Short mmCIF file of C-alpha atoms in Angstrom, two decimals:
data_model
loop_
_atom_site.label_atom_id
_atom_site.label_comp_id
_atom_site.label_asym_id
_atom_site.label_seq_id
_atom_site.Cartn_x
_atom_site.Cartn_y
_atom_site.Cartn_z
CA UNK A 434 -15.67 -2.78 -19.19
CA UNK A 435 -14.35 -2.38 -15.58
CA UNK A 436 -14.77 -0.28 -12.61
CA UNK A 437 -10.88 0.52 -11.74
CA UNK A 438 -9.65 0.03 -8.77
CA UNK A 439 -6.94 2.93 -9.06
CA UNK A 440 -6.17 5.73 -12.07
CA UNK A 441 -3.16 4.38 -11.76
CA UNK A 442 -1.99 3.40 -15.30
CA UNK A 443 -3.82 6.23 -17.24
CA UNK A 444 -1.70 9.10 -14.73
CA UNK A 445 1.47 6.80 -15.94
CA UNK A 446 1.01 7.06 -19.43
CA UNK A 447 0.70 11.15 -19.15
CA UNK A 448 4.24 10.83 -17.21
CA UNK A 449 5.25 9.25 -20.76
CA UNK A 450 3.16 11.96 -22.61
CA UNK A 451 5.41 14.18 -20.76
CA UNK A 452 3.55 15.55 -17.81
CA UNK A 453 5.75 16.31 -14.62
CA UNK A 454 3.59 16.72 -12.25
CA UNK A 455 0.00 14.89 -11.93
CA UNK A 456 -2.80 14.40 -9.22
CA UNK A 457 -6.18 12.95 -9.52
CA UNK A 458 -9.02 12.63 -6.76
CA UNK A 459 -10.54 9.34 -8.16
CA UNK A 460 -13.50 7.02 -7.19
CA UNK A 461 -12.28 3.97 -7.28
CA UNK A 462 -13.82 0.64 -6.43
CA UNK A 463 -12.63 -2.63 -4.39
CA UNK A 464 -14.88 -5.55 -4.85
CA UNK A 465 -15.49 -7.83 -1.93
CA UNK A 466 -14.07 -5.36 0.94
CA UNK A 467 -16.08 -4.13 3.71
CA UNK A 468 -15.43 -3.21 7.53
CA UNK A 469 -15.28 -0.49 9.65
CA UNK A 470 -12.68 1.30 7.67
CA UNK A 471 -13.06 -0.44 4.32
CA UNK A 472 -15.99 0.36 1.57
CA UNK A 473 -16.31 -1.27 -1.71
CA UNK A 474 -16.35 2.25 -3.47
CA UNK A 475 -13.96 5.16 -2.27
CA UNK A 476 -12.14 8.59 -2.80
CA UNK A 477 -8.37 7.98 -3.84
CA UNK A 478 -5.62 10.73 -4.00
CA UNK A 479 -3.27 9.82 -6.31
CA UNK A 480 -0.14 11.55 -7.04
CA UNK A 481 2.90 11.44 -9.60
CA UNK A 482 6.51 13.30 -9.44
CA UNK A 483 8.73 12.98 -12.12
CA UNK A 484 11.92 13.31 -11.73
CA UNK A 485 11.66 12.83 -7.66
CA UNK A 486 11.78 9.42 -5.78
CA UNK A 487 9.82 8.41 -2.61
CA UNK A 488 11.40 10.61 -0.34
CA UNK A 489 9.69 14.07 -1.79
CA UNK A 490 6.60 11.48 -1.16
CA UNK A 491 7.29 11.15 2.35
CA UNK A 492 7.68 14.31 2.16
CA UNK A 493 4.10 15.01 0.65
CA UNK A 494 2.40 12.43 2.99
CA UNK A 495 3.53 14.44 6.17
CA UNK A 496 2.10 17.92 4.44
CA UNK A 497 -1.29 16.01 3.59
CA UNK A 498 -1.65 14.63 7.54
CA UNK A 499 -0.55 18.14 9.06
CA UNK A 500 -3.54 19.86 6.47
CA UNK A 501 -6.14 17.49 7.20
CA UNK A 502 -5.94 17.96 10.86
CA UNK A 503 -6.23 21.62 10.41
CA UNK A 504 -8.99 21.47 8.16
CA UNK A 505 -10.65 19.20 10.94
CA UNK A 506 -10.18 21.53 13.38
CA UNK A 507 -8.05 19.23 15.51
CA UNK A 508 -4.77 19.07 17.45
CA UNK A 509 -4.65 15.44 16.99
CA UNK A 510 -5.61 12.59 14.23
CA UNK A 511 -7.58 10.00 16.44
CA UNK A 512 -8.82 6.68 15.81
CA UNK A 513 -10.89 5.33 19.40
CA UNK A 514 -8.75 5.78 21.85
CA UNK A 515 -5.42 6.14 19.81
CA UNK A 516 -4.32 9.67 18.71
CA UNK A 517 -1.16 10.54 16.39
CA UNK A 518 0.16 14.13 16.07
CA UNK A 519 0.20 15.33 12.86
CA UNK A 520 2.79 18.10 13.23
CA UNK A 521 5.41 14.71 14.35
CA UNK A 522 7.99 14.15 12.04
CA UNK A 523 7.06 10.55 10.29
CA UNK A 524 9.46 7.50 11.90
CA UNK A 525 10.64 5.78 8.88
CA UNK A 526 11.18 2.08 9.50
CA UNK A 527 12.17 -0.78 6.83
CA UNK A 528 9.72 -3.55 6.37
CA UNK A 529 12.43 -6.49 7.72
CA UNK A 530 13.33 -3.91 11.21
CA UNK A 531 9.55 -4.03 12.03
CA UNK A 532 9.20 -7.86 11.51
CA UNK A 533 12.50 -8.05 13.89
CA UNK A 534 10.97 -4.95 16.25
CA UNK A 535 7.64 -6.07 16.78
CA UNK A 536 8.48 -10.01 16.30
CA UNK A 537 11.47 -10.86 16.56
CA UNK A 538 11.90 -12.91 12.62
CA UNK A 539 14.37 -12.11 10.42
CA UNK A 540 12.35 -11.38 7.27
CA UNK A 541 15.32 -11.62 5.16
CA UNK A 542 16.15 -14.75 5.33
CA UNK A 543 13.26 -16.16 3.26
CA UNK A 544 14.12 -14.16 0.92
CA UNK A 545 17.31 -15.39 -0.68
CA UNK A 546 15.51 -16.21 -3.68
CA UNK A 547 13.59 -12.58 -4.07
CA UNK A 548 11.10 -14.37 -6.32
CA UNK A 549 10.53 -17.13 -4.89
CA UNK A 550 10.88 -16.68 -1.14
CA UNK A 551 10.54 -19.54 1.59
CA UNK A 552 7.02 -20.07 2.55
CA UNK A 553 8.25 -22.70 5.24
CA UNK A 554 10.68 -20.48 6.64
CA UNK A 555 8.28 -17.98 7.28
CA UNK A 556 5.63 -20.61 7.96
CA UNK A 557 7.71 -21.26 11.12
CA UNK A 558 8.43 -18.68 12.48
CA UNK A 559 5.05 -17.26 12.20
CA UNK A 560 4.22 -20.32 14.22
CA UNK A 561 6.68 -19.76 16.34
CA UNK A 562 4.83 -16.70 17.41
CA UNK A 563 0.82 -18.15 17.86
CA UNK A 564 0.35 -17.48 14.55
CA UNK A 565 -2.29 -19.96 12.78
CA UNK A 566 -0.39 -21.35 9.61
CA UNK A 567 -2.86 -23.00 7.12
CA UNK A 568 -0.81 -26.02 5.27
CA UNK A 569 -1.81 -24.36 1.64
CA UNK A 570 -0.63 -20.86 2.86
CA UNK A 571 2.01 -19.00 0.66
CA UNK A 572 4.93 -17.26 1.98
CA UNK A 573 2.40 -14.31 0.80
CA UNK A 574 -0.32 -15.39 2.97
CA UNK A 575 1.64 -16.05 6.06
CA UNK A 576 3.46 -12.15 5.32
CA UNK A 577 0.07 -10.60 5.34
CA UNK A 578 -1.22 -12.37 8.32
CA UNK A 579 2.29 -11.33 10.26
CA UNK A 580 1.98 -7.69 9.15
CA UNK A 581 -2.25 -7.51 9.65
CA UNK A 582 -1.79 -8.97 13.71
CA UNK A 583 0.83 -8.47 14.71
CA UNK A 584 2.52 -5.45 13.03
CA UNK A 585 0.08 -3.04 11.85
CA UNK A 586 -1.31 -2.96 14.70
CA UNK A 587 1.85 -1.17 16.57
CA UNK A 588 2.12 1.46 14.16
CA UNK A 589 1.23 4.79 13.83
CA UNK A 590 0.69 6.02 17.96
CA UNK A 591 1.58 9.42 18.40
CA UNK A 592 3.75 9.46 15.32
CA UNK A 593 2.74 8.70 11.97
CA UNK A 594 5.23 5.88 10.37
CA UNK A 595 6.40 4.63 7.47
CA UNK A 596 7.06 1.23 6.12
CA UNK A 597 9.69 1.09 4.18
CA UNK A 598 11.65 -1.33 1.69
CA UNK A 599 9.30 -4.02 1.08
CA UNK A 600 10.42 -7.97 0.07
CA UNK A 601 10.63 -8.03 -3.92
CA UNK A 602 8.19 -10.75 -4.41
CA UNK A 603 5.46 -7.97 -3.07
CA UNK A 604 6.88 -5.16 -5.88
CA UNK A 605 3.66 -4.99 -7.86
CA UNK A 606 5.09 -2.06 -9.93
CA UNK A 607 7.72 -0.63 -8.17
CA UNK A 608 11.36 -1.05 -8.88
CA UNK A 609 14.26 -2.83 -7.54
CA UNK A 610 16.31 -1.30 -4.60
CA UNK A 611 19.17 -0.42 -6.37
CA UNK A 612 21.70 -1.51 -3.12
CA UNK A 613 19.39 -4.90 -2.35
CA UNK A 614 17.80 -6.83 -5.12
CA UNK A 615 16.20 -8.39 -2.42
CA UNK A 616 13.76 -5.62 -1.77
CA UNK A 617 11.60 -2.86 -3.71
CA UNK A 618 11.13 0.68 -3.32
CA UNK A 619 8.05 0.44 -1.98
CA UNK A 620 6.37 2.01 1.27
CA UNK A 621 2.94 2.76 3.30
CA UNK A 622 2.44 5.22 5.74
CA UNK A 623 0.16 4.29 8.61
CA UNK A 624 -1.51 6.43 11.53
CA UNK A 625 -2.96 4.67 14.78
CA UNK A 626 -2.39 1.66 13.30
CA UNK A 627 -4.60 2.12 9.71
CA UNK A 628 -2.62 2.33 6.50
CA UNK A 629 -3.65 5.50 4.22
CA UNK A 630 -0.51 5.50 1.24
CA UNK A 631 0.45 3.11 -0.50
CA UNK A 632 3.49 4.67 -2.64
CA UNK A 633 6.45 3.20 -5.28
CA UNK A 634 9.52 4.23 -7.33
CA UNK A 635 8.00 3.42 -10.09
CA UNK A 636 9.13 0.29 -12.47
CA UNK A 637 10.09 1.41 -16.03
CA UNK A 638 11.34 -2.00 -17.61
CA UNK A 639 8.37 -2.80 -19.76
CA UNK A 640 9.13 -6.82 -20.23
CA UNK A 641 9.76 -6.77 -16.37
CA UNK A 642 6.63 -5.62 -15.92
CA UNK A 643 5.01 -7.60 -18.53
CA UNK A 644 6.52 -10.87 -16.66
CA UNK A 645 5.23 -9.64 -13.19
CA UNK A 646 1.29 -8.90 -15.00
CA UNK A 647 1.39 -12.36 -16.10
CA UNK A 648 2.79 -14.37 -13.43
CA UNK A 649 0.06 -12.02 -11.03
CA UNK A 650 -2.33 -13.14 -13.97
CA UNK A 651 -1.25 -16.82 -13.87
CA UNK A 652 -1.83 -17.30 -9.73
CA UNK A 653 -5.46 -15.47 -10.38
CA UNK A 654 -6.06 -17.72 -12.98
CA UNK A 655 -5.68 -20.74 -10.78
CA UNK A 656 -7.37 -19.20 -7.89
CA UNK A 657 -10.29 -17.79 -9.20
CA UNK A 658 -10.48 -19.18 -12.42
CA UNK A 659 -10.58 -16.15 -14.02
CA UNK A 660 -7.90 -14.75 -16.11
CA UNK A 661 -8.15 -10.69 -17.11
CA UNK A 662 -6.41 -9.36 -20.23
CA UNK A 663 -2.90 -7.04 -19.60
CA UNK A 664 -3.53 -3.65 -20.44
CA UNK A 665 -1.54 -3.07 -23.64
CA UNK A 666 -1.49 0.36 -24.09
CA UNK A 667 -0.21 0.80 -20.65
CA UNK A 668 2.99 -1.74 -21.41
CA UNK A 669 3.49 0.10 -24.47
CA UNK A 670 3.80 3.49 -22.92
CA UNK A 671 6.22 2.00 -20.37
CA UNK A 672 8.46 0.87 -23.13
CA UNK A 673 8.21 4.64 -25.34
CA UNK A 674 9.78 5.55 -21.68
CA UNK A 675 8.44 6.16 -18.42
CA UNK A 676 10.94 8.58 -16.81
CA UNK A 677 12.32 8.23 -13.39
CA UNK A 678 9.25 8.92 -11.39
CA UNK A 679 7.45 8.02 -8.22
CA UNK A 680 4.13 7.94 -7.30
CA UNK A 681 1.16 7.24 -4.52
CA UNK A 682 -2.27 6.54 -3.95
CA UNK A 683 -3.98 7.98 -0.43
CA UNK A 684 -7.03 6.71 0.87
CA UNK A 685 -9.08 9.82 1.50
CA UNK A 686 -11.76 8.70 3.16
CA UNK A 687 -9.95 7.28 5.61
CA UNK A 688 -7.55 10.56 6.48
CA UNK A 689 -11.17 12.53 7.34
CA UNK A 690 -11.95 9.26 9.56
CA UNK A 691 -8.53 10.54 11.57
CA UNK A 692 -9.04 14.38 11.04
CA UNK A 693 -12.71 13.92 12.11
CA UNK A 694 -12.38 10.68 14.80
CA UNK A 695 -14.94 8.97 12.80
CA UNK A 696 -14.76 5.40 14.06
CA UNK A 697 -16.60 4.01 11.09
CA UNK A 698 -15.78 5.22 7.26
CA UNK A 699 -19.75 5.26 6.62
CA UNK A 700 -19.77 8.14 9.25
CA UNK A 701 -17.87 9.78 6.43
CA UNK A 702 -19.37 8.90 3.06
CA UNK A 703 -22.40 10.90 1.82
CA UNK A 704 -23.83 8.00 0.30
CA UNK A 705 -22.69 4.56 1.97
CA UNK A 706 -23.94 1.79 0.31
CA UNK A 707 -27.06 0.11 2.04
CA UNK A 708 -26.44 -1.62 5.32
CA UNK A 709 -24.26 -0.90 8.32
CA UNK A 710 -20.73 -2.09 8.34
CA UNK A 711 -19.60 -4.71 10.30
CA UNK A 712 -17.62 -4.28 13.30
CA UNK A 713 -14.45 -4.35 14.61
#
């Protein structure tokens, strides 16, 4: 048995079932992460619309930010010293116009090959910028690090955003663009620079799926030397038919942070585990 780390595949296989319209408050569990706005056990909204694509999401997530802040009390989501107004109409930005915005790289261009993108490339250009390039990084690891100092950082003052259109290779389970094969229809909405949604058009191909589990499997496997089993049932609902649906997961803890100005998510747990957090 294992603690999930999202309700994720269960809510997909009542979409098969036939269910139109599903959310879930879950705890959920993240092994290994801890900070000022990360605990190892959380509260997850998680919501699916068939029928609907990310845009009725978008939709959702500015709803969600304009309730929390009245059920706060507040004018203004705040984080320190950085506010974001709720009742502001979400910028929506691609993934590849904030890597150009905020640092001038062309994103794109490492990723020709959409599944197998061009760690040196990117390796470059991160370097280009002061970034710290490790010679065993992945064109993964060298994204992340881009997007955690440089970009994420930017986002989210005044007006919530949202990242849009992510590189293929980072998918997980959402499907192709169907105008760029180079990019997924994937996004995250942030708010003074901390991400809350994570949200997809969801993937319906089964065997693509199946292909992404085990190459995700695969990399674990040489990593960690650990390799967990696919979930079945879950490919085998996919391929009795998932209809055209999209979905997202919320961190909720960390919206009452904003709605509350919390500066550290133990501030609003009821029962953080034992020992502070450490700091920023």
């Amino acid at each position: 048995l294992y603690l999930h780390t999202s309700p994720e595949f269960a809510m997909k296989k009542l979409l098969v079932a036939g269910l139109p319209r599903i959310v879930q408050f879950a705890r959920v569990w993240r092994d290994g992460e801890r900070s000022p706005t990360h605990h190892p056990e959380f509260t997850m909204l998680e919501w699916y619309r068939a029928g609907d694509g990310c845009e009725a999401l978008m939709t959702d997530c500015a709803a969600l930010l304009r309730c929390a802040a009245a059920a706060g009390g507040a004018d203004r989501l705040r984080r320190g010293e950085r506010w974001c107004d709720p009742q502001a109409v979400p910028r929506v930005v691609t993934v590849a116009e904030a890597f150009a915005e905020f640092c001038g790289i062309d994103l794109l261009a490492s990723c020709a090959d959409p599944w197998r993108p061009d760690g040196p490339a990117l390796a470059a250009e991160a370097r280009r910028i002061g970034l710290f390039v490790g010679e065993a990084d992945s064109w993964e690891d060298i994204f992340f690090r881009i997007m955690l100092e440089r970009i994420e950082p930017c986002l989210g003052d005044h007006q919530p955003v949202i990242l849009w259109r992510y590189p293929l290779a980072l998918a997980a389970l959402a499907r192709p663009c169907a105008d760029d094969p180079r990019l997924a229809e994937r996004f995250e909405l942030y708010v003074c620079g901390l991400e809350l949604a994570n949200g997809f058009g969801e993937l319906a191909d089964a065997e693509e799926q199946r292909r992404r589990f085990t190459a995700d499997m695969d990399l674990k496997e040489r990593l960690y030397g650990v390799r967990y089993p696919l979930d079945e049932d879950f490919l085998a609902a996919l391929a009795a038919g998932l209809p055209p649906s999209a979905g997202i997961a919320l961190g909720v803890d960390r919206l009452v942070m904003l709605a509350t100005g919390a500066e550290c998510i133990d501030e609003v747990l009821w029962a953080p585990v034992v020992g502070s957090a450490p700091g920023p």
